[in-house]
Short mmCIF file of C-alpha atoms and ligand atoms in Angstrom, two decimals:
data_model
loop_
_atom_site.label_atom_id
_atom_site.label_comp_id
_atom_site.label_asym_id
_atom_site.label_seq_id
_atom_site.Cartn_x
_atom_site.Cartn_y
_atom_site.Cartn_z
CA HIS A 59 87.91 44.62 50.05
CA ALA A 60 88.45 45.00 46.00
CA ALA A 61 87.92 48.76 46.37
CA ASP A 62 91.73 48.40 48.44
CA ALA A 63 93.49 46.00 45.17
CA HIS A 64 92.54 49.13 43.55
CA ARG A 65 93.20 52.27 45.85
CA THR A 66 91.82 55.37 44.56
CA ASP A 67 94.07 57.57 46.58
CA LEU A 68 96.85 57.04 45.91
CA MET A 69 99.92 59.44 46.54
CA THR A 70 102.44 59.97 43.81
CA ILE A 71 105.45 61.48 44.28
CA THR A 72 104.12 64.81 42.02
CA ARG A 73 100.86 65.72 43.41
CA HIS A 74 103.19 64.92 46.95
CA VAL A 75 105.61 67.47 46.12
CA LEU A 76 103.01 69.70 44.31
CA ASN A 77 100.92 69.82 47.94
CA GLU A 78 104.31 70.65 49.59
CA GLN A 79 105.30 73.29 46.99
CA ARG A 80 101.74 74.45 47.40
CA ARG A 81 103.19 75.82 51.37
CA ASN A 82 105.69 78.69 49.32
CA PRO A 83 103.17 80.82 47.75
CA GLU A 84 105.89 81.94 45.25
CA SER A 85 106.64 78.58 43.63
CA ARG A 86 105.79 78.80 39.92
CA GLY A 87 105.77 74.85 39.71
CA ASP A 88 109.70 75.10 38.50
CA PHE A 89 110.58 72.39 41.23
CA THR A 90 107.82 70.30 40.61
CA ILE A 91 109.05 70.47 37.13
CA LEU A 92 112.70 69.86 38.23
CA LEU A 93 111.90 67.28 39.76
CA SER A 94 109.75 65.20 37.21
CA HIS A 95 112.75 65.23 35.06
CA ILE A 96 114.60 63.83 37.44
CA VAL A 97 112.33 61.42 38.11
CA PHE A 98 112.15 60.47 34.32
CA GLY A 99 116.20 59.47 34.87
CA CYS A 100 115.63 57.29 37.68
CA LYS A 101 113.23 55.54 36.22
CA PHE A 102 115.39 55.13 32.86
CA VAL A 103 117.87 53.93 34.91
CA ALA A 104 115.61 51.53 36.60
CA SER A 105 114.38 49.61 33.66
CA ALA A 106 118.39 49.80 32.54
CA VAL A 107 119.52 48.61 35.76
CA ASN A 108 116.63 45.48 35.48
CA LYS A 109 117.97 44.30 32.06
CA ALA A 110 121.45 45.05 32.42
CA GLY A 111 122.49 41.56 32.62
CA LEU A 112 120.39 41.19 29.44
CA ALA A 113 121.16 44.21 27.53
CA LYS A 114 125.21 43.87 27.75
CA LEU A 115 125.07 46.70 30.08
CA ILE A 116 127.39 45.48 32.33
CA GLY A 117 131.39 45.52 32.39
CA LEU A 118 134.06 47.96 31.49
CA ALA A 119 132.64 51.04 29.35
CA GLY A 120 136.63 51.06 28.71
CA GLU A 121 136.76 54.76 29.85
CA THR A 122 137.87 56.62 33.06
CA ASN A 123 136.60 58.83 34.74
CA VAL A 124 138.58 62.12 36.64
CA GLN A 125 138.11 60.09 39.79
CA GLY A 126 140.82 57.52 38.49
CA GLU A 127 138.14 55.41 38.28
CA GLU A 128 136.96 52.57 34.80
CA GLN A 129 133.67 53.26 34.16
CA LYS A 130 131.45 50.67 33.46
CA LYS A 131 128.63 50.98 30.48
CA LEU A 132 125.99 51.97 33.13
CA ASP A 133 127.73 54.64 34.94
CA VAL A 134 128.70 56.11 31.21
CA LEU A 135 124.85 55.24 30.23
CA SER A 136 123.33 57.02 33.61
CA ASN A 137 125.32 60.06 33.49
CA GLU A 138 123.69 60.94 29.71
CA VAL A 139 120.09 60.12 30.89
CA PHE A 140 119.97 62.48 33.73
CA VAL A 141 122.46 65.32 31.91
CA LYS A 142 120.21 65.37 29.16
CA ALA A 143 117.13 64.92 31.18
CA LEU A 144 118.04 67.67 33.62
CA VAL A 145 119.27 70.29 30.48
CA SER A 146 115.90 69.74 28.99
CA SER A 147 114.04 70.04 31.83
CA GLY A 148 114.81 74.20 31.47
CA ARG A 149 114.77 74.48 34.93
CA THR A 150 118.65 74.14 35.75
CA CYS A 151 121.77 76.71 35.43
CA VAL A 152 124.91 74.14 36.49
CA LEU A 153 125.33 70.48 37.18
CA VAL A 154 127.79 68.94 38.87
CA SER A 155 128.19 65.36 37.69
CA GLU A 156 130.70 62.61 39.45
CA GLU A 157 130.76 60.81 35.89
CA ASP A 158 131.57 64.54 34.37
CA GLU A 159 135.47 66.30 34.95
CA GLU A 160 133.88 69.97 34.23
CA ALA A 161 130.61 70.84 35.56
CA THR A 162 127.96 71.93 32.18
CA PHE A 163 127.32 75.24 32.53
CA VAL A 164 123.58 74.63 30.40
CA ASP A 165 122.90 76.91 27.15
CA PRO A 166 121.05 80.39 28.57
CA ALA A 167 118.11 79.75 25.97
CA LEU A 168 117.57 76.70 28.30
CA ARG A 169 118.05 77.78 31.45
CA GLY A 170 116.31 78.01 34.67
CA LYS A 171 117.53 79.08 38.56
CA TYR A 172 118.36 75.30 39.42
CA CYS A 173 121.96 73.99 40.62
CA VAL A 174 121.41 69.67 40.26
CA CYS A 175 124.95 67.60 41.83
CA PHE A 176 124.61 64.30 41.28
CA ASP A 177 126.26 60.13 41.14
CA PRO A 178 124.02 58.89 38.76
CA LEU A 179 125.29 55.33 39.05
CA ASP A 180 126.43 54.63 42.43
CA GLY A 181 128.06 51.64 44.59
CA SER A 182 129.04 50.20 40.30
CA SER A 183 131.48 47.81 41.60
CA ASN A 184 127.92 46.48 43.00
CA ILE A 185 126.70 46.73 39.63
CA ASP A 186 128.18 42.77 38.15
CA CYS A 187 126.98 40.71 40.93
CA GLY A 188 123.24 42.28 40.95
CA VAL A 189 123.79 44.09 44.71
CA SER A 190 121.53 47.18 45.27
CA ILE A 191 123.17 50.74 43.18
CA GLY A 192 121.24 54.03 43.25
CA THR A 193 121.41 57.69 42.34
CA ILE A 194 121.91 60.31 44.47
CA PHE A 195 121.20 64.25 43.71
CA GLY A 196 121.15 67.69 45.88
CA ILE A 197 119.96 70.38 44.37
CA TYR A 198 120.78 74.61 45.26
CA MET A 199 119.45 77.37 43.70
CA ILE A 200 122.00 79.70 41.61
CA LYS A 201 123.31 82.57 43.32
CA ASP A 202 122.61 85.68 40.67
CA LYS A 203 120.86 84.58 37.37
CA ASP A 204 122.56 87.09 35.59
CA ASN A 205 126.20 86.01 36.44
CA VAL A 206 126.16 82.16 36.50
CA THR A 207 129.73 80.65 38.24
CA LEU A 208 131.22 77.90 39.32
CA GLU A 209 130.73 79.61 42.75
CA ASP A 210 127.02 78.78 42.41
CA VAL A 211 127.53 74.90 42.96
CA LEU A 212 131.13 75.47 45.45
CA GLN A 213 128.25 76.33 48.41
CA PRO A 214 127.64 74.82 52.00
CA GLY A 215 125.71 71.92 52.36
CA THR A 216 123.23 74.22 54.42
CA ASN A 217 122.11 75.87 51.26
CA MET A 218 120.83 72.45 49.89
CA LEU A 219 117.39 73.45 49.18
CA ALA A 220 116.43 69.61 48.43
CA ALA A 221 117.78 65.89 48.31
CA GLY A 222 117.22 62.50 47.50
CA TYR A 223 118.24 59.14 45.74
CA CYS A 224 116.73 56.17 44.35
CA MET A 225 117.45 53.04 45.14
CA TYR A 226 117.73 50.01 42.54
CA GLY A 227 117.18 47.04 44.66
CA SER A 228 114.31 44.39 44.76
CA SER A 229 112.16 47.24 44.23
CA CYS A 230 112.92 50.74 42.74
CA THR A 231 112.98 53.25 46.04
CA LEU A 232 112.64 56.96 45.76
CA VAL A 233 113.72 58.64 49.39
CA LEU A 234 113.59 62.99 48.97
CA SER A 235 113.29 66.11 51.61
CA THR A 236 112.33 69.30 49.85
CA GLY A 237 113.33 70.69 53.92
CA SER A 238 110.49 69.45 55.39
CA GLY A 239 111.01 66.16 57.01
CA VAL A 240 111.93 63.01 54.60
CA ASN A 241 109.60 60.78 52.37
CA GLY A 242 109.71 57.14 50.64
CA PHE A 243 108.26 56.32 47.16
CA THR A 244 108.26 52.86 45.62
CA LEU A 245 108.18 52.68 41.82
CA ASP A 246 104.88 51.09 41.25
CA PRO A 247 105.96 49.41 37.38
CA SER A 248 102.18 48.68 36.05
CA LEU A 249 101.92 52.47 36.91
CA GLY A 250 105.44 53.68 35.63
CA GLU A 251 104.38 56.60 39.07
CA PHE A 252 106.19 56.37 42.15
CA ILE A 253 104.27 55.87 45.11
CA LEU A 254 104.46 57.26 48.60
CA THR A 255 105.15 54.25 51.28
CA HIS A 256 107.29 55.87 53.84
CA PRO A 257 105.52 58.91 54.65
CA ASP A 258 107.81 61.07 57.34
CA ILE A 259 110.50 58.78 57.48
CA LYS A 260 112.33 58.98 60.98
CA ILE A 261 115.49 57.72 61.45
CA PRO A 262 115.86 55.92 65.11
CA LYS A 263 117.62 58.10 67.83
CA LYS A 264 120.16 54.85 68.77
CA GLY A 265 120.66 51.96 66.31
CA LYS A 266 122.39 48.48 66.96
CA ILE A 267 124.36 48.17 63.24
CA TYR A 268 127.22 49.71 62.21
CA SER A 269 128.72 49.80 58.71
CA VAL A 270 131.95 50.74 57.19
CA ASN A 271 134.44 49.15 54.87
CA GLU A 272 136.57 46.88 58.34
CA GLY A 273 139.23 46.25 55.03
CA ASN A 274 140.84 49.20 55.58
CA ALA A 275 140.99 49.33 59.51
CA GLN A 276 144.61 48.93 59.51
CA ASN A 277 144.73 52.56 58.62
CA TRP A 278 142.06 54.21 60.62
CA ASP A 279 142.73 56.79 62.97
CA ALA A 280 142.59 56.20 67.07
CA ALA A 281 138.78 57.39 67.44
CA VAL A 282 137.35 55.18 64.01
CA ALA A 283 139.71 52.10 65.93
CA LYS A 284 138.09 52.91 69.29
CA PHE A 285 134.32 53.40 68.52
CA VAL A 286 134.73 50.19 65.82
CA GLU A 287 136.82 48.45 68.65
CA LYS A 288 133.22 49.87 71.34
CA CYS A 289 130.72 48.34 68.64
CA LYS A 290 132.71 44.98 69.16
CA TYR A 291 133.33 44.73 72.66
CA PRO A 292 130.71 46.61 74.69
CA LYS A 293 132.06 48.19 77.49
CA ASP A 294 128.31 48.81 79.09
CA GLY A 295 127.68 45.48 79.17
CA SER A 296 125.33 45.66 76.31
CA PRO A 297 125.44 43.38 73.57
CA PRO A 298 127.74 43.66 70.18
CA LYS A 299 126.57 45.46 67.34
CA SER A 300 125.88 43.92 64.20
CA LEU A 301 128.18 44.97 61.35
CA ARG A 302 126.51 45.25 57.68
CA TYR A 303 128.51 47.00 54.55
CA ILE A 304 127.09 46.41 51.54
CA GLY A 305 129.09 48.99 49.67
CA SER A 306 126.61 50.76 47.81
CA MET A 307 126.10 53.78 49.69
CA VAL A 308 122.76 54.09 49.05
CA ALA A 309 121.92 50.76 50.17
CA ASP A 310 124.31 51.34 53.46
CA VAL A 311 121.94 55.03 53.65
CA HIS A 312 118.73 53.75 53.16
CA ARG A 313 119.12 50.38 55.14
CA THR A 314 120.53 53.05 57.95
CA LEU A 315 117.46 55.43 57.60
CA LEU A 316 115.04 52.75 58.11
CA TYR A 317 116.55 50.52 61.09
CA GLY A 318 119.20 53.54 62.42
CA GLY A 319 122.43 53.07 62.97
CA VAL A 320 125.65 54.38 62.07
CA PHE A 321 127.39 54.52 57.94
CA LEU A 322 131.44 55.93 58.76
CA TYR A 323 133.77 55.73 55.41
CA PRO A 324 136.76 57.21 57.31
CA ALA A 325 139.30 58.78 56.14
CA ASP A 326 142.71 57.04 56.55
CA LYS A 327 146.25 57.36 55.81
CA LYS A 328 145.93 56.22 51.91
CA SER A 329 142.65 59.19 51.28
CA PRO A 330 143.25 61.50 53.87
CA ASN A 331 139.79 62.78 52.96
CA GLY A 332 137.93 60.04 52.82
CA LYS A 333 136.61 59.08 49.63
CA LEU A 334 133.25 59.98 49.40
CA ARG A 335 132.56 62.59 47.51
CA VAL A 336 130.94 65.98 49.13
CA LEU A 337 128.79 67.51 46.34
CA TYR A 338 126.65 64.27 45.03
CA GLU A 339 127.60 61.83 48.49
CA VAL A 340 128.26 63.37 51.86
CA PHE A 341 125.66 66.71 51.14
CA PRO A 342 123.02 64.96 50.11
CA MET A 343 122.71 61.56 52.58
CA SER A 344 123.61 64.61 55.52
CA PHE A 345 120.84 66.71 54.41
CA LEU A 346 118.36 63.24 54.48
CA MET A 347 119.60 62.18 57.85
CA GLU A 348 119.40 65.68 59.45
CA GLN A 349 115.57 65.85 58.31
CA ALA A 350 115.28 62.22 59.05
CA GLY A 351 116.46 63.29 63.07
CA GLY A 352 119.93 61.72 62.48
CA GLN A 353 122.71 63.89 61.82
CA SER A 354 126.61 63.54 60.16
CA PHE A 355 130.32 64.66 61.24
CA THR A 356 133.11 64.38 59.05
CA GLY A 357 135.32 64.43 62.15
CA LYS A 358 135.73 67.84 62.84
CA GLU A 359 132.46 69.40 61.83
CA ARG A 360 128.51 69.24 60.75
CA ALA A 361 129.25 67.87 57.58
CA LEU A 362 126.72 70.54 56.07
CA ASP A 363 128.95 72.75 57.52
CA LEU A 364 131.45 72.30 54.68
CA VAL A 365 132.38 74.49 52.07
CA PRO A 366 134.22 72.18 48.90
CA THR A 367 136.38 74.38 47.09
CA ASN A 368 136.31 71.69 44.08
CA ILE A 369 133.36 70.11 42.79
CA HIS A 370 134.82 66.80 43.36
CA ASP A 371 135.99 67.52 46.56
CA ARG A 372 136.25 64.60 49.00
CA SER A 373 135.44 64.39 52.80
CA PRO A 374 135.00 61.34 55.80
CA VAL A 375 131.77 61.12 57.31
CA PHE A 376 129.95 59.48 59.83
CA LEU A 377 125.86 59.51 59.57
CA GLY A 378 123.41 58.12 61.35
CA SER A 379 121.54 57.54 64.48
CA TYR A 380 121.69 61.35 66.36
CA ASP A 381 122.71 59.50 69.75
CA ASP A 382 125.44 57.30 67.50
CA VAL A 383 126.54 59.73 65.99
CA GLU A 384 127.75 61.70 69.19
CA GLU A 385 129.53 58.87 70.43
CA ILE A 386 131.85 59.96 67.53
CA LYS A 387 131.94 63.05 68.24
CA ALA A 388 132.69 62.90 71.62
CA LEU A 389 135.50 60.16 70.96
CA TYR A 390 136.80 62.89 68.25
CA ALA A 391 136.81 65.66 71.02
CA GLU A 392 138.70 63.07 73.42
CA LEU A 393 141.17 61.63 71.13
CA ALA A 394 142.13 65.87 69.15
P1 AHG B 573 130.50 54.81 43.13
O1 AHG B 573 130.14 53.84 42.50
O2 AHG B 573 129.39 56.17 42.57
O3 AHG B 573 131.50 55.44 42.37
O4 AHG B 573 130.58 55.08 44.54
C1 AHG B 573 130.48 54.44 45.51
C2 AHG B 573 130.85 54.18 46.59
C3 AHG B 573 129.79 54.15 47.76
O5 AHG B 573 128.76 53.99 47.16
C4 AHG B 573 130.27 53.28 48.73
O6 AHG B 573 130.08 53.42 49.63
C5 AHG B 573 131.61 53.22 48.95
O7 AHG B 573 132.36 53.72 47.39
C6 AHG B 573 132.22 51.97 48.91
O8 AHG B 573 133.80 51.91 48.99
P2 AHG B 573 134.87 50.90 49.41
O9 AHG B 573 134.62 50.37 48.19
O10 AHG B 573 136.04 51.35 49.72
O11 AHG B 573 134.42 50.23 51.06
MN1 MN B 574 132.68 56.15 41.02
MN1 MN B 575 128.93 56.98 44.69
MN1 MN B 576 128.60 56.94 40.62
#
């Protein structure tokens, strides 16, 4: 029917969040305003990513970041866009970005009550070859608006109010949780709006996929080696699992969320705390996994229970289908 082609009941991300926020009577729309600025940043980056090859936006920016990584032009551009959007929202107080060595303390005149930790461009190694990349973010409430310190962003993941990611791939998909389930929105470029396409995402309890960089196998500990061995040569006669590894956390996590399975970035001898950063990679993705019925483990504890001591702390992470992560926890308990 013609009507279907132009559905008039489209649920945009802004309307969806307004509906969710209506549940907290004290909400003044601040979160919705913050989110609309994050959404703007994602739309800007989506547009830049789509033109990257044409707009000479690929390649190196000629700088290195605090991680010791060579910054790509898109890393730098995305970071500037998100910092400016978040500050101008007037709803943020402290910002932590993978691309900035120090936290950003917003000018008091523009301060709001939220802290945002973000990875403006995740999967930078995949920019130049056109493979999916993304943005990851996690949101805290400041502890005391009259005494803003770094402690406001060194909170355990269990204190995060909301988290999400935007994946710039064949379509632009924003996945968000504000603490009551996970919802996916797809950008309709003709409207410039994110439309609800994946309501109430739940991750399958068990999966048939494992996702890890096998190139690090010689550095794995016994528990990881044993788990991967079981994936490849199951003892119980079940078929081997498939290996899928894209190398952009956003893409690997998005597939895990929708299809099930487990994503691993273990510690290894080279990097004893693994590679992924707690505040803007491990916490937001762990938050989403738990909200979708999955779980996330560090090899020692529930990932969200970590309390970071520095804003760029790293942690090993095993996240995904509940039962698959249980198997890894059992192996760590057995082999500890
Ligand atoms: P970023 O591009 O933001 O620095 O993150 C890259 C991360 C993450 O996206 C991905 O899961 C991981 O690096 C891949 O690391 P390896 O190339 O070592 O497997
Ligand atoms: Mn990086
Ligand atoms: Mn990243
Ligand atoms: Mn990054």
